[in-house]
Tab-separated table of C-alpha atoms and ligand atoms in Angstrom:
chain	number	residue	atom	x	y	z
A	1	MET	CA	146.504	36.118	102.137
A	2	ASN	CA	149.347	34.855	103.771
A	3	VAL	CA	149.820	36.628	107.285
A	4	ILE	CA	153.412	37.476	108.910
A	5	VAL	CA	153.351	38.706	112.750
A	6	VAL	CA	156.396	40.126	113.881
A	7	GLU	CA	157.707	41.833	116.985
A	8	ASN	CA	157.965	45.281	116.035
A	9	TYR	CA	158.429	47.863	113.044
A	10	ASP	CA	162.292	47.260	112.804
A	11	GLU	CA	161.468	43.484	112.125
A	12	MET	CA	158.599	44.052	110.081
A	13	SER	CA	160.710	46.224	107.638
A	14	LEU	CA	163.783	43.571	107.681
A	15	ARG	CA	161.412	41.020	106.827
A	16	ALA	CA	160.052	43.199	103.862
A	17	ALA	CA	163.703	43.918	102.467
A	18	GLU	CA	164.222	39.908	102.713
A	19	ILE	CA	161.310	39.839	100.348
A	20	VAL	CA	162.144	42.682	98.001
A	21	GLU	CA	165.522	41.341	98.157
A	22	GLN	CA	164.839	37.708	97.140
A	23	GLN	CA	162.731	39.086	94.256
A	24	VAL	CA	165.683	41.604	92.683
A	25	LEU	CA	168.143	38.329	93.020
A	26	LYS	CA	165.918	35.956	91.122
A	27	ASN	CA	164.880	38.984	88.532
A	28	ALA	CA	167.496	41.444	88.021
A	29	LYS	CA	165.191	43.178	85.620
A	30	SER	CA	162.468	43.562	88.403
A	31	ILE	CA	159.269	45.530	88.252
A	32	LEU	CA	158.903	46.912	91.965
A	33	GLY	CA	155.453	48.957	92.860
A	34	LEU	CA	156.519	51.400	95.390
A	35	ALA	CA	154.637	53.462	98.074
A	36	THR	CA	155.477	56.435	99.991
A	37	GLY	CA	154.469	57.382	104.095
A	38	SER	CA	156.081	56.180	107.036
A	39	THR	CA	155.504	52.440	106.923
A	40	PRO	CA	158.248	51.481	104.036
A	41	LEU	CA	160.280	53.827	105.609
A	42	GLY	CA	162.422	51.482	107.570
A	43	LEU	CA	162.014	48.929	104.496
A	44	TYR	CA	163.894	51.201	102.435
A	45	GLY	CA	166.368	52.035	104.955
A	46	LYS	CA	167.119	48.360	105.111
A	47	MET	CA	167.110	48.089	101.021
A	48	VAL	CA	170.398	50.834	101.457
A	49	GLU	CA	172.071	48.770	103.804
A	50	GLY	CA	171.976	45.599	101.612
A	51	PHE	CA	172.961	47.682	98.356
A	52	LYS	CA	175.847	49.369	100.489
A	53	ASN	CA	176.692	46.039	102.924
A	54	ARG	CA	175.717	43.264	100.941
A	55	GLY	CA	175.891	44.151	97.241
A	56	VAL	CA	172.401	44.078	96.340
A	57	SER	CA	172.130	45.606	92.845
A	58	TYR	CA	169.175	47.745	91.852
A	59	GLU	CA	170.890	49.128	88.652
A	60	GLN	CA	168.225	47.127	86.582
A	61	ILE	CA	165.019	47.544	88.294
A	62	LYS	CA	162.187	49.618	87.289
A	63	THR	CA	159.865	51.250	89.834
A	64	VAL	CA	156.255	52.635	89.626
A	65	ASN	CA	155.061	54.511	92.500
A	66	LEU	CA	151.146	54.356	93.731
A	67	ASP	CA	150.451	58.001	93.521
A	68	GLU	CA	151.311	61.681	93.554
A	69	TYR	CA	149.767	64.940	95.023
A	70	GLN	CA	148.490	66.958	92.662
A	71	GLY	CA	149.747	70.550	92.157
A	72	LEU	CA	153.024	70.178	93.852
A	73	ASN	CA	155.988	70.539	91.611
A	74	ARG	CA	158.078	67.606	91.637
A	75	ASN	CA	161.029	69.353	93.608
A	76	HIS	CA	158.823	70.396	96.236
A	77	PRO	CA	160.203	68.746	99.344
A	78	ASN	CA	156.674	67.267	100.354
A	79	SER	CA	156.246	65.490	96.408
A	80	TYR	CA	156.421	61.973	96.412
A	81	HIS	CA	158.992	62.191	93.454
A	82	SER	CA	161.035	64.090	96.683
A	83	PHE	CA	160.016	61.393	99.071
A	84	MET	CA	161.551	58.494	96.998
A	85	TYR	CA	164.536	60.602	95.849
A	86	GLU	CA	165.346	61.074	99.037
A	87	ASN	CA	164.425	58.218	101.241
A	88	LEU	CA	165.238	55.485	98.570
A	89	PHE	CA	166.846	56.724	94.972
A	90	LYS	CA	169.438	58.572	95.824
A	91	HIS	CA	171.230	55.643	98.172
A	92	ILE	CA	171.041	53.037	95.465
A	93	ASN	CA	172.256	52.295	91.956
A	94	ILE	CA	168.994	52.766	90.370
A	95	GLN	CA	168.938	54.535	87.048
A	96	MET	CA	166.322	57.533	87.669
A	97	ARG	CA	165.220	57.258	84.178
A	98	ASN	CA	163.747	53.904	85.310
A	99	THR	CA	161.998	55.352	87.987
A	100	TYR	CA	157.882	56.118	87.351
A	101	LEU	CA	155.361	58.515	89.396
A	102	PRO	CA	152.389	60.138	88.279
A	103	ASP	CA	153.174	64.026	87.296
A	104	GLY	CA	150.902	65.820	89.497
A	105	GLN	CA	151.465	68.928	87.817
A	106	ALA	CA	150.085	67.720	84.488
A	107	ARG	CA	148.431	70.277	82.369
A	108	SER	CA	145.231	67.635	81.781
A	109	VAL	CA	144.902	65.184	84.753
A	110	GLU	CA	142.825	63.038	82.246
A	111	GLU	CA	145.553	62.517	80.059
A	112	GLU	CA	148.226	62.310	82.825
A	113	CYS	CA	145.752	59.286	84.525
A	114	GLU	CA	145.747	57.702	81.080
A	115	ARG	CA	149.368	57.906	80.434
A	116	TYR	CA	150.082	56.490	83.624
A	117	GLU	CA	147.620	53.631	83.430
A	118	ALA	CA	149.363	52.894	79.723
A	119	LEU	CA	152.882	53.145	81.074
A	120	ILE	CA	151.999	50.541	83.784
A	121	GLU	CA	150.456	48.310	81.054
A	122	ARG	CA	153.720	48.628	78.891
A	123	ILE	CA	156.439	47.925	81.288
A	124	GLY	CA	154.288	45.855	83.671
A	125	PRO	CA	153.293	43.609	85.356
A	126	VAL	CA	154.582	45.037	88.825
A	127	HIS	CA	156.608	41.591	89.942
A	128	LEU	CA	156.010	42.928	93.623
A	129	GLN	CA	153.673	45.589	95.022
A	130	ILE	CA	154.583	47.598	98.462
A	131	LEU	CA	151.346	48.867	100.077
A	132	GLY	CA	150.846	50.738	103.302
A	133	MET	CA	147.021	51.361	104.614
A	134	GLY	CA	145.788	54.392	105.437
A	135	THR	CA	143.536	54.269	109.172
A	136	ASN	CA	140.427	54.205	106.961
A	137	GLY	CA	141.654	51.118	104.766
A	138	HIS	CA	142.777	53.239	101.795
A	139	ILE	CA	145.381	51.728	99.579
A	140	GLY	CA	147.498	54.143	97.240
A	141	PHE	CA	144.999	57.337	97.569
A	142	ASN	CA	141.926	54.919	96.820
A	143	GLU	CA	139.634	56.338	99.295
A	144	PRO	CA	136.335	54.505	100.527
A	145	GLY	CA	134.184	54.456	97.800
A	146	THR	CA	136.331	53.457	95.269
A	147	PRO	CA	135.113	51.229	93.444
A	148	GLU	CA	137.090	47.825	92.734
A	149	GLY	CA	137.196	48.421	88.948
A	150	SER	CA	138.984	51.683	89.051
A	151	LEU	CA	142.265	52.474	87.180
A	152	THR	CA	144.387	55.336	87.686
A	153	HIS	CA	142.521	58.348	88.414
A	154	CYS	CA	142.270	61.766	90.531
A	155	VAL	CA	140.894	61.625	93.761
A	156	GLU	CA	139.797	64.130	96.515
A	157	LEU	CA	141.255	63.321	99.899
A	158	ASP	CA	139.376	62.311	102.873
A	159	GLU	CA	139.471	64.849	105.275
A	160	SER	CA	141.118	62.022	107.607
A	161	THR	CA	143.874	61.235	105.283
A	162	ARG	CA	145.026	64.699	105.172
A	163	LYS	CA	145.199	65.273	108.881
A	164	ASN	CA	147.122	62.073	109.079
A	165	ASN	CA	149.311	63.182	106.174
A	166	ALA	CA	149.774	66.871	107.786
A	167	ARG	CA	152.883	65.912	109.931
A	168	PHE	CA	155.008	66.142	106.825
A	169	PHE	CA	153.507	69.798	105.760
A	170	GLU	CA	153.956	73.286	107.452
A	171	SER	CA	150.418	73.204	108.289
A	172	PRO	CA	147.221	71.653	107.982
A	173	GLU	CA	146.406	73.481	105.185
A	174	ALA	CA	149.375	73.066	102.905
A	175	VAL	CA	148.237	69.609	102.433
A	176	PRO	CA	146.982	68.978	98.784
A	177	THR	CA	143.204	68.318	98.594
A	178	HIS	CA	143.760	66.332	95.151
A	179	ALA	CA	146.105	63.367	94.282
A	180	ILE	CA	146.620	60.940	91.003
A	181	THR	CA	146.701	57.646	92.493
A	182	MET	CA	146.439	54.516	90.708
A	183	GLY	CA	143.581	52.460	90.965
A	184	ILE	CA	142.289	49.484	92.940
A	185	THR	CA	142.423	47.572	89.450
A	186	SER	CA	145.832	48.979	88.597
A	187	ILE	CA	147.452	47.802	92.105
A	188	LEU	CA	145.404	43.830	91.788
A	189	LYS	CA	147.053	43.426	88.247
A	190	SER	CA	150.812	43.209	90.141
A	191	ASP	CA	151.817	39.642	90.243
A	192	ARG	CA	152.578	39.573	94.278
A	193	ILE	CA	151.418	42.408	96.747
A	194	LEU	CA	153.106	42.943	100.087
A	195	LEU	CA	150.918	44.710	102.456
A	196	LEU	CA	152.858	46.345	106.070
A	197	ALA	CA	150.902	47.585	108.826
A	198	SER	CA	152.814	48.733	111.946
A	199	GLY	CA	151.830	50.302	115.238
A	200	LYS	CA	148.734	50.477	117.388
A	201	LYS	CA	147.012	53.700	115.410
A	202	LYS	CA	146.690	50.832	112.276
A	203	ALA	CA	145.069	48.312	114.662
A	204	PRO	CA	141.630	48.630	114.073
A	205	ALA	CA	142.085	48.785	110.000
A	206	VAL	CA	143.904	45.654	110.301
A	207	LYS	CA	141.039	43.967	112.083
A	208	LYS	CA	138.448	44.961	109.785
A	209	LEU	CA	140.899	43.829	106.764
A	210	MET	CA	141.041	40.523	108.713
A	211	GLU	CA	137.483	40.490	108.646
A	212	GLN	CA	137.616	39.447	105.256
A	213	GLN	CA	134.326	41.441	103.886
A	214	VAL	CA	135.269	42.559	100.447
A	215	SER	CA	133.779	46.140	100.341
A	216	GLU	CA	134.022	49.316	98.680
A	217	ASP	CA	133.786	50.992	102.646
A	218	PHE	CA	136.960	49.423	102.947
A	219	PRO	CA	139.441	49.218	99.810
A	220	ALA	CA	142.131	47.449	101.389
A	221	SER	CA	139.565	44.449	101.386
A	222	PHE	CA	139.609	43.678	97.513
A	223	LEU	CA	143.162	42.452	98.169
A	224	TRP	CA	141.373	39.264	99.549
A	225	ASN	CA	140.561	38.988	95.440
A	226	HIS	CA	144.178	38.661	94.608
A	227	ASP	CA	145.865	35.289	94.945
A	228	ASP	CA	149.296	36.362	96.368
A	229	VAL	CA	149.219	39.042	99.027
A	230	THR	CA	151.243	38.979	102.316
A	231	LEU	CA	150.867	41.028	105.426
A	232	ILE	CA	153.512	42.137	107.333
A	233	ALA	CA	152.145	43.430	110.522
A	234	ASP	CA	153.872	44.020	113.893
A	235	ARG	CA	151.799	43.173	117.217
A	236	ASP	CA	150.803	46.713	117.670
A	237	ALA	CA	148.880	46.614	114.055
A	238	TYR	CA	147.690	42.993	114.682
A	239	GLN	CA	146.454	43.339	118.417
A	240	LEU	CA	142.851	43.529	117.816
A	241	VAL	CA	142.740	40.211	115.609
A	242	GLU	CA	140.900	37.989	117.501
B	301	LIG	C1	151.282	56.276	99.910
B	301	LIG	C2	149.980	55.670	100.109
B	301	LIG	C3	149.178	55.592	101.437
B	301	LIG	C4	150.022	55.178	102.337
B	301	LIG	C5	149.058	55.389	103.560
B	301	LIG	C6	149.350	54.690	104.948
B	301	LIG	O1	152.143	56.361	98.555
B	301	LIG	O2	150.003	55.489	98.850
B	301	LIG	O3	148.284	54.549	100.480
B	301	LIG	O4	150.840	53.896	102.074
B	301	LIG	O5	148.537	56.539	103.797
B	301	LIG	O6	150.772	56.012	105.378
B	301	LIG	P1	151.558	55.746	106.630
B	301	LIG	O7	152.507	54.567	106.088
B	301	LIG	O8	152.152	57.059	106.527
B	301	LIG	O9	150.690	55.116	107.725
């Protein structure tokens, strides 16, 4: 794992945007794997700046997102469809038909998971996968206990995850209990992975990751089984690593 420690959130976002932009300049038809949450918001802001001010084009790329809440309509303000549209897609020249997220309202969740995994196989491999990490080490919505062999599947969200995400909803009870997520194997299929971590809240998780003990108890640790992972962490997130 290649580790880059930077001063703060803004610098983390800038370094991440440079890597994304290099990828897109190298291959205009890049497949990007995207995440939601607070962590990549700054990165998406910098990508929008790059599009507007430096002529970076996203016209031919395709994107696949890690996950989506189950039961939320795609137009619900807290769906990950809406998150991606509001924070990135509507600001750049991506073609919406080239953006993919799991359908949280699919009639058969099992079929939707199979369909999504087959889609990743068909259009992939993802050239560059962006990841954030939960305080419990989850990546995507792969909570502790998820096996390495997992493909896209339905998960019941951890109480801690629902609590952490409650800030986006009217009340903690409004946070969906289930989600569809790419599995660990789906994520590890990507050519290259960029893991971002910012803030002191993530410091215990970053410390645990850097202990290099690969275990289901801490899903992000499976990233040690991939040979091209870059972690960009800011000082606050990296402060507990000796
Ligand atoms: C989001 C996702 C999650 C988040 C993680 C961290 O698509 O897959 O794994 O990356 O929960 O969330 P933030 O960035 O809000 O701390």
